[in-house]
Amino acid sequence: MKKKGWFCFSLSILLLGGCAEPKVLDRLGLITTVGYDLGKNGSILGTMVELKIDPNAPKDVVIVESQSLTIRGIVTNANKKTSRRLTSGQLRVIIYGEDMLKQGKTKIAQTLTSDPIISDMTFLAMTDGKARDLLHLKLEHIPDIGIHIFRFMEQNTQAKMMPSSTMQEVLHTHFTVGKEPVMPIINKNGKEGILFSGVAIFKGAKLVGKINTDQSFYLALINDKYKSGSKDVLIESDSPKLKEGNERSHKTVAALDSIQSRSDIKLINKDKPEFDIDIKLSARLLEVTSSIDIGNPQNMKLIEKEIEKSMKKDIENLIAYCQSKNSDVFGLGDTYRSAVRHSNLTDDKWYKMYKNAKVNTKVDFSVIRTGLNE
Amino acid sequence: MKVQYQPKQPFLLSTFLVIFIIHANQVGIGIHGFQRVIFLAAKHDAWISVLIAGLATHIVVFVMIKTLQIYGSTDIYGIHHDVYGKWLGKVFSSLYILYCLWIFLIILKNYIEVMQTWVFPTVPVWLFSFSILLLVIYGVTGGIRMIVGVCFFSIALSLWMFAFIGYPLRFADFDHLLPVMESNLVSILKGAHKMTLTIVGFEILYVIYPYMEKKNKVQKYAHMGIAATTILYLILMLLAISYFSPGQLESTIWPTLSLFKIVKLPFIERTEYVAVTFWLLIILPNLMLYMWAAVRGVKRTYGINTIGVLLVFTTFIFVSSLFINTRVKINRFNDFFASVAFYFTFCYPLVLYAFARLKKMMNAYKEKMK
């Protein structure tokens, strides 16, 4: 009886372990980055960065292109051109060309989540122009464009320079009523390689506008919590103490560092949507480009007030811009839905309300310290 | 056939193991995807449905143990014999055996489906079901003490998975849960009804009861086991509602497994692959317990030798597992099972209790008349 049991046990282990399709690393081409553009006749042009594990090859990275009507078909078609079987298990970044996203109604990201081999932590990004051109970038100091873009995005997302746009997060906001996704825009930048040049904002799945990296800071200020971060704030003040700037430039700019922030969005009027956005932030003030004496508490108060004012203006501009594009990237609609019982909010309903929603911004800024000098 | 059944002393189990048996038998295949099914019915108040279903389970188990306590040391087959008599009792016991085999097939098929979609799309069904069935034969021939050992280890060895909750929690947006109680009561109850497939498993108590060392303590430990399951389901439900947005949750077939998709460890980038394959250890006690219950049923009702019966049952399961092969068929099979299982696990114990009570009263009356 005992023996029979052991026989069953070992046979099942043998069967379970021995019959699956083997995947030998040497015979695989790992796709690390993929770019999607509009192709001819309504097809999609995919550009894949393929990483080969081959010690003899002079170059590990190959760019493969193929066209197909479906996302899955791109990989299938690309296999016709490669010596190694292409797999998407190591896919880290997906880049969309601008024209692709302008179309809207592209269910590309949804299609990808249906494939279990693709991780939900894959970064999504957009590029002005064609994704193909970005991935074809050949520079001495970037041997592998795929990994380069991935590390670049990872580094900037962790430092909160860039809005985090993993597939999970983009789809999460896309499927939330009253919140729209954002994606960073990555562009070619001459000899230096690539550049984070702005943030794309969406209405549904359709690209409707772009904001610059400066504004993306304020977007993160509203949507997220800063634990560390840095930012230069331009101060436009009438006060003579802050007016001059220095000889180099006649603007007064304050450099903030170690920013900690918290934001709170509240619905204060249900019938005519009106929101209070309350932002509290504190930071280290390291540099001011005018000859103001920051050791003086009164001057410090003045700087704080002025920074608050200039931030408030920028945030209001940002909100006004997003409202004009009808893209609720702040999730005001979600706040509305969770505060109003039986609102039955749908996207269409919210688009109509959002345009005319009133948003009051309040910024509360304080300098915690000024570094080593006063 | 005797109504009472008293196993020999060495086969008795410590009573606290009931916690592990019930918890291990409840948690299995339904946990992969229950969030979506309930969310479709009760929207963001789905977690209330989970609570209601848990509460209902507590009540049913209370009644089940009360029924068993009328007889002292017996199982459902003995009760059937006593309540319905020789022939009708056999019919009901056979139905119960069929139920055990049916749920066995459901668990097996759903697990193979997950494995095929997720990790091994090319490995054929027969290979999975053949090797898993071999493991089940190994367990069932080993006897109840060994199966309970598997229950214990399946829980102890899968506790690490719980540590990964922290990862999805970072992306959780608890605003999704507001406003509370927006769905009406009917849809919340409908959601609770949909929990059937996920929460069944406690009915194994009907068969395992005579093996418990201290019968008076079973009640306490059984409720502890169910409470553990309910809390686990509640946590997973809250997590799924807040991690996924409504549209995402409605289209994700296995939310629990998808939650693992974002766990990224320095040495394993894609933890969900480990989780999916590891799940075999979690469903193994379910399979073994149900097969054991079916085989015991045959032995108790018909008095037939166990090994041959076990082989017939496993062959039967093996052949039927080959025919349910597409997602659509499996879904239909699950739904049909869930609708039957609801009456079998939640309504039938109440009926049986009433009958057992009635029978006892009649006996007492007859004694008196003598």
PDB file of N, CA and C in Angstrom, chain A residues 18-25 27-28, chain B residues 120 122-123:
ATOM      1  N   GLY A  18       7.753  17.144 -16.591  1.00  0.00           N
ATOM      2  CA  GLY A  18       8.493  16.795 -17.789  1.00  0.00           C
ATOM      3  C   GLY A  18       7.856  17.103 -19.116  1.00  0.00           C
ATOM      4  N   CYS A  19       6.598  17.484 -19.137  1.00  0.00           N
ATOM      5  CA  CYS A  19       5.931  17.527 -20.427  1.00  0.00           C
ATOM      6  C   CYS A  19       5.638  18.918 -20.959  1.00  0.00           C
ATOM      7  N   ALA A  20       5.981  19.943 -20.199  1.00  0.00           N
ATOM      8  CA  ALA A  20       5.668  21.282 -20.681  1.00  0.00           C
ATOM      9  C   ALA A  20       6.625  21.667 -21.804  1.00  0.00           C
ATOM     10  N   GLU A  21       6.194  22.641 -22.581  1.00  0.00           N
ATOM     11  CA  GLU A  21       7.020  23.124 -23.689  1.00  0.00           C
ATOM     12  C   GLU A  21       8.260  23.816 -23.127  1.00  0.00           C
ATOM     13  N   PRO A  22       9.445  23.350 -23.481  1.00  0.00           N
ATOM     14  CA  PRO A  22      10.641  23.976 -22.916  1.00  0.00           C
ATOM     15  C   PRO A  22      10.921  25.312 -23.592  1.00  0.00           C
ATOM     16  N   LYS A  23      11.479  26.253 -22.817  1.00  0.00           N
ATOM     17  CA  LYS A  23      11.834  27.541 -23.400  1.00  0.00           C
ATOM     18  C   LYS A  23      13.296  27.790 -23.126  1.00  0.00           C
ATOM     19  N   VAL A  24      14.121  27.500 -24.088  1.00  0.00           N
ATOM     20  CA  VAL A  24      15.557  27.646 -23.902  1.00  0.00           C
ATOM     21  C   VAL A  24      15.938  29.080 -24.216  1.00  0.00           C
ATOM     22  N   LEU A  25      16.626  29.693 -23.295  1.00  0.00           N
ATOM     23  CA  LEU A  25      16.939  31.115 -23.406  1.00  0.00           C
ATOM     24  C   LEU A  25      17.708  31.429 -24.690  1.00  0.00           C
ATOM     25  N   ARG A  27      17.428  30.217 -27.498  1.00  0.00           N
ATOM     26  CA  ARG A  27      16.635  30.164 -28.729  1.00  0.00           C
ATOM     27  C   ARG A  27      15.502  31.182 -28.728  1.00  0.00           C
ATOM     28  N   LEU A  28      15.525  32.083 -27.741  1.00  0.00           N
ATOM     29  CA  LEU A  28      14.450  33.064 -27.661  1.00  0.00           C
ATOM     30  C   LEU A  28      14.966  34.452 -27.989  1.00  0.00           C
TER      31      LEU A  28
ATOM     32  N   PHE B 120       0.772  27.093 -18.973  1.00  0.00           N
ATOM     33  CA  PHE B 120       1.100  26.077 -19.972  1.00  0.00           C
ATOM     34  C   PHE B 120       0.000  25.955 -21.014  1.00  0.00           C
ATOM     35  N   THR B 122       0.076  24.883 -23.910  1.00  0.00           N
ATOM     36  CA  THR B 122       0.195  23.768 -24.852  1.00  0.00           C
ATOM     37  C   THR B 122       0.084  22.390 -24.196  1.00  0.00           C
ATOM     38  N   VAL B 123       0.175  22.352 -22.872  1.00  0.00           N
ATOM     39  CA  VAL B 123       0.111  21.044 -22.207  1.00  0.00           C
ATOM     40  C   VAL B 123      -1.332  20.537 -22.239  1.00  0.00           C
TER      41      VAL B 123
END
